[in-house]
Amino acid sequence: MQRRHYEPEHEAFGEAFRAFVDKEMVPHYLEWERAGIMPREVFAEAGRSGFLGVSIPEEYGGGGVSDFRFNQILAEQIASAGVTGAGLGITLHNDTCQPYFTSFCTDEQKQRWLPGIASGELITAIAMTEPGAGSDLAGIRTTAKRDGDSYIVNGSKTFITNGINADLVVAAVRTDQGSADDRRGGISLIIIERGMDGFERGRNLDKLGLHSQDTAELVFTDVRVPVENLLGAEGAGFAQLTQKLPQERMSIAVNAVAEARGAFDETLRYVQDRKAFGKTIASFQNTKYELAEIVTEIDVAQAFVDQCIDRLNEGELSVSDAAKAKWWCTELQGRVIDKCLQLHGGYGYMTEYAISRRYADARVTRIYGGTTEIMKGVVSKSLGL
Ligand SMILES: Cc1cc2nc3c(=O)[nH]c(=O)nc-3n(C[C@H](O)[C@H](O)[C@H](O)COP(=O)(O)OP(=O)(O)OC[C@H]3O[C@@H](n4cnc5c(N)ncnc54)[C@H](O)[C@@H]3O)c2cc1C
């Protein structure tokens, strides 16, 4: 279905970014997949070319535009080019981390951090999950105890995207223990910076997919963090996360539909080329019906996602609509890519074919950013259940 979602300036931005991806990312992608990380310089190059910090005000070196369609078209180009593992670092930096800085920084903090975030010199990560607390965010145990003009931070985080590359980590910490009635109370957000004493990176974790993405454990041992690094008010962390998680979930939903479409496009080409029983795979009725179903599912999901992005831009996207988009689109991604791999036969299982990487990369989207089960919990809550 012809989309009417983008204006010419979005399309032009997307084309310019695609040229960047084809030149700076595609040729090196398999090397990064083997290395388990994308070099930091790629962020700086993306920043120089204007692809980071679209929503950061111009006075701090950003694009000064508050329109998530620019983020969306970047994610779509990453998926279409088949470099999602590496591209996730960029989308996390742009879509998920930046809003915490643009919304909650004081003027002094903005001056300190926003120019580097826009230029890609400062790479960002967000650290909520701990070994003992993932879905249950209120269960986090990392503490930040006030000591004079500092907080002393102790604890550990796990599964942190950009964990190795990050310079600024938005960390969810406990500034007080909360209470049995209010487990969410006492959570605060604090920026932990590269080079602070006691801040160690653990392993770059071995994963099923997303191999070029550095996902790491972070360990904090008596890290002295100046109070000037507190983001927003003490104890406001849970509310800040609740406010920003819908955009993170839309970022994941956008990527999921774009990955499904990327897989569909590749499969459509493949089945018209590959032959069995003297005919193309495309000529079998099963193939036609499978591809007809897939393209229908993608177009329907795209319509909902685009509408959610319009609502997000208007400041009216509800937590439950973002949750619907997240679980539905990521489940769809899994279904579609599985079917597309099947249509590739044995070649689909070979890592040299992009579809096999898409298959492995897809599995986590139903888990991170809130699992499908947690998303359904959010939706059912909106029904008063
Ligand atoms: C590659 C990768 C990157 C990640 N990046 C980041 C990051 O950058 N920052 C960050 O903070 N975190 C990150 N995460 C963590 C991710 O958000 C969590 O893994 C996720 O929220 C699930 O938490 P968990 O792993 O502790 O699973 P658990 O919470 O232990 O859940 C296990 C199972 O129980 C189910 N379950 C739990 N509670 C309920 C319930 N109430 N009702 C029904 N079912 C339930 C879950 O749905 C799941 O199926 C990342 C994870 C991965 C794998």
Short mmCIF file of C-alpha atoms and ligand atoms in Angstrom, two decimals:
data_model
loop_
_atom_site.label_atom_id
_atom_site.label_comp_id
_atom_site.label_asym_id
_atom_site.label_seq_id
_atom_site.Cartn_x
_atom_site.Cartn_y
_atom_site.Cartn_z
CA MET A 1 0.00 0.00 0.00
CA GLN A 2 1.28 3.43 -0.91
CA ARG A 3 2.07 5.20 2.35
CA ARG A 4 1.20 8.86 2.82
CA HIS A 5 3.18 9.16 5.98
CA TYR A 6 6.27 11.03 4.85
CA GLU A 7 6.85 14.50 3.39
CA PRO A 8 9.54 15.05 0.74
CA GLU A 9 12.00 16.22 3.44
CA HIS A 10 11.71 12.89 5.26
CA GLU A 11 12.26 10.96 2.04
CA ALA A 12 15.32 13.09 1.21
CA PHE A 13 16.72 12.56 4.71
CA GLY A 14 16.15 8.81 4.38
CA GLU A 15 17.89 8.70 0.99
CA ALA A 16 20.89 10.62 2.32
CA PHE A 17 21.10 8.26 5.28
CA ARG A 18 20.82 5.22 3.00
CA ALA A 19 23.83 6.52 1.04
CA PHE A 20 25.69 6.80 4.38
CA VAL A 21 24.68 3.26 5.39
CA ASP A 22 25.71 1.80 2.02
CA LYS A 23 29.09 3.54 2.19
CA GLU A 24 29.99 3.41 5.89
CA MET A 25 28.16 0.36 7.27
CA VAL A 26 27.29 -2.28 4.68
CA PRO A 27 30.88 -2.98 3.51
CA HIS A 28 32.11 -3.53 7.10
CA TYR A 29 29.06 -5.16 8.59
CA LEU A 30 30.18 -8.78 8.58
CA GLU A 31 33.52 -7.77 10.10
CA TRP A 32 31.64 -6.00 12.95
CA GLU A 33 29.40 -9.04 13.38
CA ARG A 34 32.55 -11.14 13.94
CA ALA A 35 34.09 -8.50 16.24
CA GLY A 36 30.90 -8.19 18.34
CA ILE A 37 30.88 -4.40 18.14
CA MET A 38 30.65 -1.45 15.76
CA PRO A 39 33.56 1.02 15.99
CA ARG A 40 32.87 4.27 17.85
CA GLU A 41 33.98 6.27 14.80
CA VAL A 42 30.80 5.29 12.97
CA PHE A 43 28.77 7.28 15.52
CA ALA A 44 31.02 10.30 15.01
CA GLU A 45 30.73 9.97 11.23
CA ALA A 46 26.93 9.70 11.52
CA GLY A 47 26.96 12.75 13.79
CA ARG A 48 29.07 14.78 11.35
CA SER A 49 26.62 13.91 8.59
CA GLY A 50 23.64 15.12 10.68
CA PHE A 51 22.03 11.74 11.41
CA LEU A 52 22.24 11.93 15.22
CA GLY A 53 20.35 14.32 17.41
CA VAL A 54 17.60 15.39 15.02
CA SER A 55 15.47 16.35 18.02
CA ILE A 56 18.28 18.16 19.86
CA PRO A 57 17.90 21.96 19.69
CA GLU A 58 20.05 23.67 17.04
CA GLU A 59 21.87 25.75 19.65
CA TYR A 60 23.39 22.47 20.92
CA GLY A 61 24.33 21.23 17.46
CA GLY A 62 21.21 19.15 16.77
CA GLY A 63 18.61 19.29 14.03
CA GLY A 64 16.09 21.18 16.16
CA VAL A 65 13.16 19.19 14.79
CA SER A 66 10.70 17.36 16.99
CA ASP A 67 9.29 14.87 14.50
CA PHE A 68 9.81 11.15 15.10
CA ARG A 69 9.26 10.41 11.39
CA PHE A 70 12.91 11.38 10.88
CA ASN A 71 13.95 8.70 13.38
CA GLN A 72 11.52 6.26 11.78
CA ILE A 73 12.95 6.66 8.29
CA LEU A 74 16.48 6.06 9.61
CA ALA A 75 15.37 2.80 11.24
CA GLU A 76 13.64 1.74 8.03
CA GLN A 77 16.80 2.31 6.01
CA ILE A 78 18.89 0.34 8.51
CA ALA A 79 16.50 -2.61 8.26
CA SER A 80 16.23 -2.42 4.49
CA ALA A 81 20.03 -2.48 4.19
CA GLY A 82 20.19 -5.52 6.52
CA VAL A 83 22.51 -3.94 9.12
CA THR A 84 20.20 -4.04 12.11
CA GLY A 85 22.74 -5.38 14.61
CA ALA A 86 24.97 -2.35 14.20
CA GLY A 87 22.13 0.06 13.47
CA LEU A 88 20.53 -0.70 16.83
CA GLY A 89 23.29 1.28 18.53
CA ILE A 90 22.30 4.33 16.51
CA THR A 91 18.55 3.95 16.98
CA LEU A 92 18.99 3.37 20.72
CA HIS A 93 21.12 6.52 20.93
CA ASN A 94 18.62 8.59 18.89
CA ASP A 95 15.22 7.18 19.83
CA THR A 96 15.56 5.80 23.34
CA CYS A 97 18.30 7.67 25.20
CA GLN A 98 18.09 11.18 23.75
CA PRO A 99 14.61 12.01 25.07
CA TYR A 100 15.89 11.64 28.64
CA PHE A 101 18.53 14.28 27.94
CA THR A 102 16.35 16.69 25.96
CA SER A 103 13.44 16.48 28.43
CA PHE A 104 15.11 16.26 31.84
CA CYS A 105 18.49 18.03 31.62
CA THR A 106 19.03 21.38 33.28
CA ASP A 107 20.51 24.14 31.07
CA GLU A 108 23.93 23.39 32.53
CA GLN A 109 23.58 19.67 31.76
CA LYS A 110 22.37 20.44 28.26
CA GLN A 111 25.48 22.48 27.62
CA ARG A 112 27.67 19.72 28.99
CA TRP A 113 26.16 16.79 27.10
CA LEU A 114 23.89 17.66 24.18
CA PRO A 115 26.59 18.86 21.74
CA GLY A 116 28.55 15.61 22.19
CA ILE A 117 25.40 13.50 21.85
CA ALA A 118 24.50 15.29 18.60
CA SER A 119 28.03 14.96 17.20
CA GLY A 120 28.38 11.30 18.17
CA GLU A 121 31.42 12.01 20.36
CA LEU A 122 29.31 10.98 23.37
CA ILE A 123 27.57 7.65 22.89
CA THR A 124 24.62 6.92 25.16
CA ALA A 125 23.09 3.88 26.84
CA ILE A 126 20.23 3.29 29.24
CA ALA A 127 20.70 0.90 32.14
CA MET A 128 17.56 -0.31 33.85
CA THR A 129 17.91 -4.10 33.86
CA GLU A 130 19.83 -5.87 36.61
CA PRO A 131 20.67 -9.55 37.04
CA GLY A 132 17.76 -9.84 39.51
CA ALA A 133 15.29 -7.37 37.95
CA GLY A 134 14.16 -7.09 34.32
CA SER A 135 10.40 -7.06 33.82
CA ASP A 136 9.99 -6.01 37.43
CA LEU A 137 11.68 -2.64 37.17
CA ALA A 138 10.66 -1.64 40.68
CA GLY A 139 12.84 -4.50 41.91
CA ILE A 140 16.13 -2.79 41.04
CA ARG A 141 18.76 -2.80 43.76
CA THR A 142 21.54 -0.50 42.52
CA THR A 143 21.89 2.18 45.17
CA ALA A 144 22.97 5.81 45.01
CA LYS A 145 23.59 7.12 48.54
CA ARG A 146 24.05 10.83 49.06
CA ASP A 147 27.45 11.81 50.45
CA GLY A 148 28.02 15.58 50.47
CA ASP A 149 27.93 16.83 46.89
CA SER A 150 28.02 13.33 45.43
CA TYR A 151 26.13 10.09 45.23
CA ILE A 152 28.01 6.86 45.88
CA VAL A 153 26.69 4.29 43.42
CA ASN A 154 26.89 0.53 44.01
CA GLY A 155 25.32 -2.30 42.01
CA SER A 156 25.33 -3.90 38.60
CA LYS A 157 23.34 -3.79 35.38
CA THR A 158 23.09 -6.38 32.65
CA PHE A 159 22.11 -6.72 28.97
CA ILE A 160 22.98 -3.06 28.33
CA THR A 161 22.88 -2.08 24.65
CA ASN A 162 25.92 0.07 23.68
CA GLY A 163 27.33 -1.15 27.00
CA ILE A 164 30.93 -1.19 25.81
CA ASN A 165 30.83 1.91 23.60
CA ALA A 166 28.77 4.14 25.91
CA ASP A 167 30.21 7.35 27.38
CA LEU A 168 27.02 8.41 29.18
CA VAL A 169 24.84 5.84 30.90
CA VAL A 170 21.35 6.84 32.03
CA ALA A 171 21.21 4.58 35.08
CA ALA A 172 18.12 3.77 37.11
CA VAL A 173 19.20 3.70 40.75
CA ARG A 174 17.63 3.64 44.20
CA THR A 175 18.18 6.87 46.07
CA ASP A 176 15.97 5.44 48.75
CA GLN A 177 14.43 2.05 49.38
CA GLY A 178 10.82 2.99 48.70
CA SER A 179 8.26 1.12 50.78
CA ALA A 180 6.16 -2.01 50.63
CA ASP A 181 3.19 0.14 49.47
CA ASP A 182 5.26 2.11 46.99
CA ARG A 183 8.01 -0.04 45.46
CA ARG A 184 8.36 2.46 42.62
CA GLY A 185 9.22 5.30 44.98
CA GLY A 186 12.87 6.09 45.55
CA ILE A 187 14.02 5.34 41.98
CA SER A 188 16.07 8.10 40.36
CA LEU A 189 17.93 8.56 37.09
CA ILE A 190 21.58 9.49 37.23
CA ILE A 191 24.20 9.87 34.49
CA ILE A 192 27.26 7.71 35.00
CA GLU A 193 30.16 8.72 32.79
CA ARG A 194 32.97 6.81 31.13
CA GLY A 195 36.13 7.01 33.23
CA MET A 196 34.48 7.49 36.64
CA ASP A 197 36.43 5.51 39.25
CA GLY A 198 34.71 2.25 40.13
CA PHE A 199 32.70 2.07 36.87
CA GLU A 200 33.75 -1.17 35.15
CA ARG A 201 32.38 -2.85 32.04
CA GLY A 202 31.82 -6.56 32.30
CA ARG A 203 31.83 -8.92 29.36
CA ASN A 204 30.57 -8.04 25.92
CA LEU A 205 27.89 -10.73 26.08
CA ASP A 206 27.64 -13.60 23.56
CA LYS A 207 24.19 -13.52 21.99
CA LEU A 208 21.99 -15.54 19.65
CA GLY A 209 21.84 -12.61 17.21
CA LEU A 210 22.59 -8.88 16.94
CA HIS A 211 26.26 -9.85 16.89
CA SER A 212 27.62 -6.45 15.89
CA GLN A 213 25.84 -4.84 18.84
CA ASP A 214 27.81 -4.55 22.07
CA THR A 215 25.56 -5.72 24.89
CA ALA A 216 27.32 -5.68 28.23
CA GLU A 217 27.25 -5.96 31.96
CA LEU A 218 28.09 -2.77 33.86
CA VAL A 219 29.44 -2.87 37.39
CA PHE A 220 29.45 0.08 39.79
CA THR A 221 31.62 -0.14 42.90
CA ASP A 222 31.61 2.96 45.09
CA VAL A 223 31.35 5.18 42.02
CA ARG A 224 31.35 8.80 43.18
CA VAL A 225 28.90 10.66 40.92
CA PRO A 226 28.45 14.42 41.40
CA VAL A 227 24.91 15.53 42.28
CA GLU A 228 25.03 17.63 39.11
CA ASN A 229 24.59 14.34 37.23
CA LEU A 230 21.14 13.64 38.68
CA LEU A 231 18.57 13.79 35.88
CA GLY A 232 15.42 15.49 37.05
CA ALA A 233 14.22 15.24 40.62
CA GLU A 234 15.31 12.66 43.15
CA GLY A 235 12.71 9.88 43.34
CA ALA A 236 11.11 10.80 39.99
CA GLY A 237 12.82 7.99 38.06
CA PHE A 238 9.89 5.62 37.70
CA ALA A 239 7.64 8.38 36.36
CA GLN A 240 10.38 9.55 33.97
CA LEU A 241 10.77 6.02 32.61
CA THR A 242 7.01 5.58 32.26
CA GLN A 243 6.89 8.82 30.29
CA LYS A 244 9.67 7.80 27.88
CA LEU A 245 9.13 4.06 27.48
CA PRO A 246 6.34 4.49 24.85
CA GLN A 247 8.86 6.10 22.46
CA GLU A 248 11.35 3.26 23.09
CA ARG A 249 8.59 0.77 22.34
CA MET A 250 7.63 2.59 19.14
CA SER A 251 11.26 2.50 18.08
CA ILE A 252 11.20 -1.29 18.50
CA ALA A 253 7.85 -1.58 16.68
CA VAL A 254 9.13 0.55 13.78
CA ASN A 255 12.22 -1.63 13.48
CA ALA A 256 10.13 -4.82 13.68
CA VAL A 257 7.89 -3.89 10.76
CA ALA A 258 10.87 -2.62 8.76
CA GLU A 259 12.75 -5.89 9.39
CA ALA A 260 9.69 -7.88 8.29
CA ARG A 261 9.52 -5.79 5.12
CA GLY A 262 13.24 -6.22 4.48
CA ALA A 263 12.84 -9.99 4.80
CA PHE A 264 9.80 -9.94 2.49
CA ASP A 265 11.65 -7.93 -0.21
CA GLU A 266 14.62 -10.31 -0.13
CA THR A 267 12.35 -13.36 -0.26
CA LEU A 268 10.32 -12.01 -3.16
CA ARG A 269 13.55 -11.71 -5.17
CA TYR A 270 14.84 -15.09 -4.04
CA VAL A 271 11.76 -17.12 -4.96
CA GLN A 272 11.70 -15.65 -8.46
CA ASP A 273 15.26 -16.78 -9.04
CA ARG A 274 15.49 -20.16 -7.31
CA LYS A 275 14.13 -23.19 -9.18
CA ALA A 276 12.82 -26.60 -8.11
CA PHE A 277 11.03 -29.21 -10.24
CA GLY A 278 11.92 -27.11 -13.31
CA LYS A 279 9.98 -24.06 -12.11
CA THR A 280 10.66 -21.08 -9.93
CA ILE A 281 9.76 -21.40 -6.24
CA ALA A 282 7.53 -18.37 -6.87
CA SER A 283 5.34 -20.36 -9.22
CA PHE A 284 4.08 -22.72 -6.48
CA GLN A 285 0.69 -21.78 -5.14
CA ASN A 286 1.92 -22.15 -1.57
CA THR A 287 4.62 -19.53 -2.18
CA LYS A 288 2.14 -17.08 -3.69
CA TYR A 289 -0.27 -17.44 -0.78
CA GLU A 290 2.46 -17.20 1.83
CA LEU A 291 3.81 -13.99 0.27
CA ALA A 292 0.31 -12.58 -0.14
CA GLU A 293 -0.35 -13.17 3.56
CA ILE A 294 2.98 -11.71 4.57
CA VAL A 295 2.62 -8.49 2.58
CA THR A 296 -0.93 -8.04 3.88
CA GLU A 297 0.19 -8.45 7.49
CA ILE A 298 3.04 -6.00 6.98
CA ASP A 299 0.83 -3.34 5.37
CA VAL A 300 -1.78 -3.62 8.13
CA ALA A 301 0.86 -3.34 10.86
CA GLN A 302 2.50 -0.41 9.05
CA ALA A 303 -0.77 1.52 9.04
CA PHE A 304 -1.09 1.15 12.82
CA VAL A 305 2.55 2.02 13.45
CA ASP A 306 2.35 5.14 11.27
CA GLN A 307 -0.75 6.27 13.12
CA CYS A 308 0.97 5.70 16.47
CA ILE A 309 3.94 7.79 15.28
CA ASP A 310 1.56 10.63 14.34
CA ARG A 311 0.09 10.42 17.85
CA LEU A 312 3.56 10.37 19.35
CA ASN A 313 4.42 13.53 17.43
CA GLU A 314 1.26 15.18 18.74
CA GLY A 315 2.15 14.16 22.31
CA GLU A 316 -0.95 11.99 22.48
CA LEU A 317 0.34 8.43 22.20
CA SER A 318 -1.00 6.39 25.10
CA VAL A 319 1.14 3.91 27.01
CA SER A 320 -1.27 1.13 26.04
CA ASP A 321 -1.28 1.95 22.29
CA ALA A 322 2.54 1.89 22.30
CA ALA A 323 2.38 -1.46 24.10
CA LYS A 324 -0.08 -2.80 21.48
CA ALA A 325 2.25 -1.72 18.67
CA LYS A 326 5.30 -3.22 20.39
CA TRP A 327 3.92 -6.69 21.03
CA TRP A 328 1.94 -6.99 17.83
CA CYS A 329 4.72 -5.85 15.49
CA THR A 330 7.47 -7.89 17.13
CA GLU A 331 5.35 -11.06 17.10
CA LEU A 332 4.57 -10.32 13.43
CA GLN A 333 8.29 -9.87 12.74
CA GLY A 334 8.99 -13.32 14.19
CA ARG A 335 6.21 -14.99 12.15
CA VAL A 336 7.11 -13.27 8.90
CA ILE A 337 10.84 -13.89 9.09
CA ASP A 338 10.28 -17.54 9.98
CA LYS A 339 8.11 -17.98 6.87
CA CYS A 340 10.59 -16.08 4.70
CA LEU A 341 13.43 -18.30 5.91
CA GLN A 342 11.34 -21.39 5.08
CA LEU A 343 10.93 -20.13 1.51
CA HIS A 344 14.73 -19.92 1.23
CA GLY A 345 15.09 -23.64 2.03
CA GLY A 346 18.52 -24.72 3.31
CA TYR A 347 20.18 -21.53 2.07
CA GLY A 348 18.05 -19.63 4.55
CA TYR A 349 19.89 -21.38 7.36
CA MET A 350 23.30 -20.29 6.08
CA THR A 351 24.69 -17.18 7.73
CA GLU A 352 25.86 -15.78 4.41
CA TYR A 353 22.20 -15.15 3.60
CA ALA A 354 20.79 -12.05 5.26
CA ILE A 355 17.57 -13.88 6.12
CA SER A 356 19.40 -16.09 8.61
CA ARG A 357 20.77 -13.04 10.42
CA ARG A 358 17.35 -11.40 10.41
CA TYR A 359 15.96 -14.60 11.95
CA ALA A 360 18.47 -14.60 14.80
CA ASP A 361 18.23 -10.82 15.31
CA ALA A 362 14.43 -10.95 15.49
CA ARG A 363 14.08 -13.19 18.50
CA VAL A 364 15.00 -10.58 21.07
CA THR A 365 12.53 -7.92 19.96
CA ARG A 366 9.75 -9.84 21.74
CA ILE A 367 11.82 -9.61 24.92
CA TYR A 368 13.63 -6.29 25.23
CA GLY A 369 11.85 -3.01 25.87
CA GLY A 370 9.28 -5.05 27.82
CA THR A 371 8.29 -8.62 26.90
CA THR A 372 5.14 -9.51 24.98
CA GLU A 373 3.61 -10.72 28.25
CA ILE A 374 4.38 -7.44 30.02
CA MET A 375 2.95 -5.50 27.03
CA LYS A 376 -0.27 -7.49 27.23
CA GLY A 377 -0.35 -6.66 30.93
CA VAL A 378 -0.13 -2.94 30.07
CA VAL A 379 -2.94 -3.25 27.52
CA SER A 380 -5.18 -5.21 29.89
CA LYS A 381 -4.61 -2.58 32.58
CA SER A 382 -6.03 0.03 30.17
CA LEU A 383 -9.17 -2.13 30.07
CA GLY A 384 -9.47 -1.78 33.82
CA LEU A 385 -8.46 -5.44 34.36
C1 LIG B 1 19.98 -8.04 23.54
C2 LIG B 1 19.34 -7.36 24.70
C3 LIG B 1 19.49 -5.98 24.83
C4 LIG B 1 18.95 -5.32 25.94
N1 LIG B 1 19.18 -3.97 26.10
C5 LIG B 1 18.82 -3.40 27.27
C6 LIG B 1 19.21 -2.05 27.56
O1 LIG B 1 19.85 -1.36 26.73
N2 LIG B 1 18.88 -1.52 28.76
C7 LIG B 1 18.18 -2.23 29.70
O2 LIG B 1 17.92 -1.71 30.76
N3 LIG B 1 17.79 -3.50 29.46
C8 LIG B 1 18.10 -4.11 28.27
N4 LIG B 1 17.72 -5.40 28.02
C9 LIG B 1 16.96 -6.14 29.03
C10 LIG B 1 15.52 -6.44 28.65
O3 LIG B 1 14.75 -5.27 28.64
C11 LIG B 1 15.01 -7.51 29.62
O4 LIG B 1 15.69 -8.72 29.30
C12 LIG B 1 13.52 -7.70 29.56
O5 LIG B 1 12.83 -6.58 30.05
C13 LIG B 1 13.05 -8.94 30.32
O6 LIG B 1 13.60 -8.98 31.61
P1 LIG B 1 14.33 -10.33 32.13
O7 LIG B 1 15.33 -10.71 31.10
O8 LIG B 1 14.80 -10.10 33.50
O9 LIG B 1 13.21 -11.43 32.11
P2 LIG B 1 12.22 -11.80 33.33
O10 LIG B 1 11.65 -10.56 33.89
O11 LIG B 1 12.94 -12.72 34.24
O12 LIG B 1 11.09 -12.59 32.56
C14 LIG B 1 11.17 -14.01 32.25
C15 LIG B 1 9.84 -14.44 31.65
O13 LIG B 1 8.79 -14.24 32.61
C16 LIG B 1 7.78 -13.45 32.05
N5 LIG B 1 7.18 -12.58 33.07
C17 LIG B 1 7.82 -11.78 33.95
N6 LIG B 1 6.95 -11.10 34.70
C18 LIG B 1 5.71 -11.46 34.27
C19 LIG B 1 4.39 -11.11 34.64
N7 LIG B 1 4.14 -10.21 35.59
N8 LIG B 1 3.36 -11.71 33.98
C20 LIG B 1 3.60 -12.62 33.01
N9 LIG B 1 4.82 -12.98 32.61
C21 LIG B 1 5.87 -12.42 33.23
C22 LIG B 1 8.46 -12.61 30.97
O14 LIG B 1 7.53 -12.15 30.01
C23 LIG B 1 9.44 -13.63 30.41
O15 LIG B 1 8.80 -14.45 29.49
C24 LIG B 1 18.21 -6.06 26.90
C25 LIG B 1 18.03 -7.44 26.74
C26 LIG B 1 18.60 -8.09 25.67
C27 LIG B 1 18.44 -9.58 25.56
#
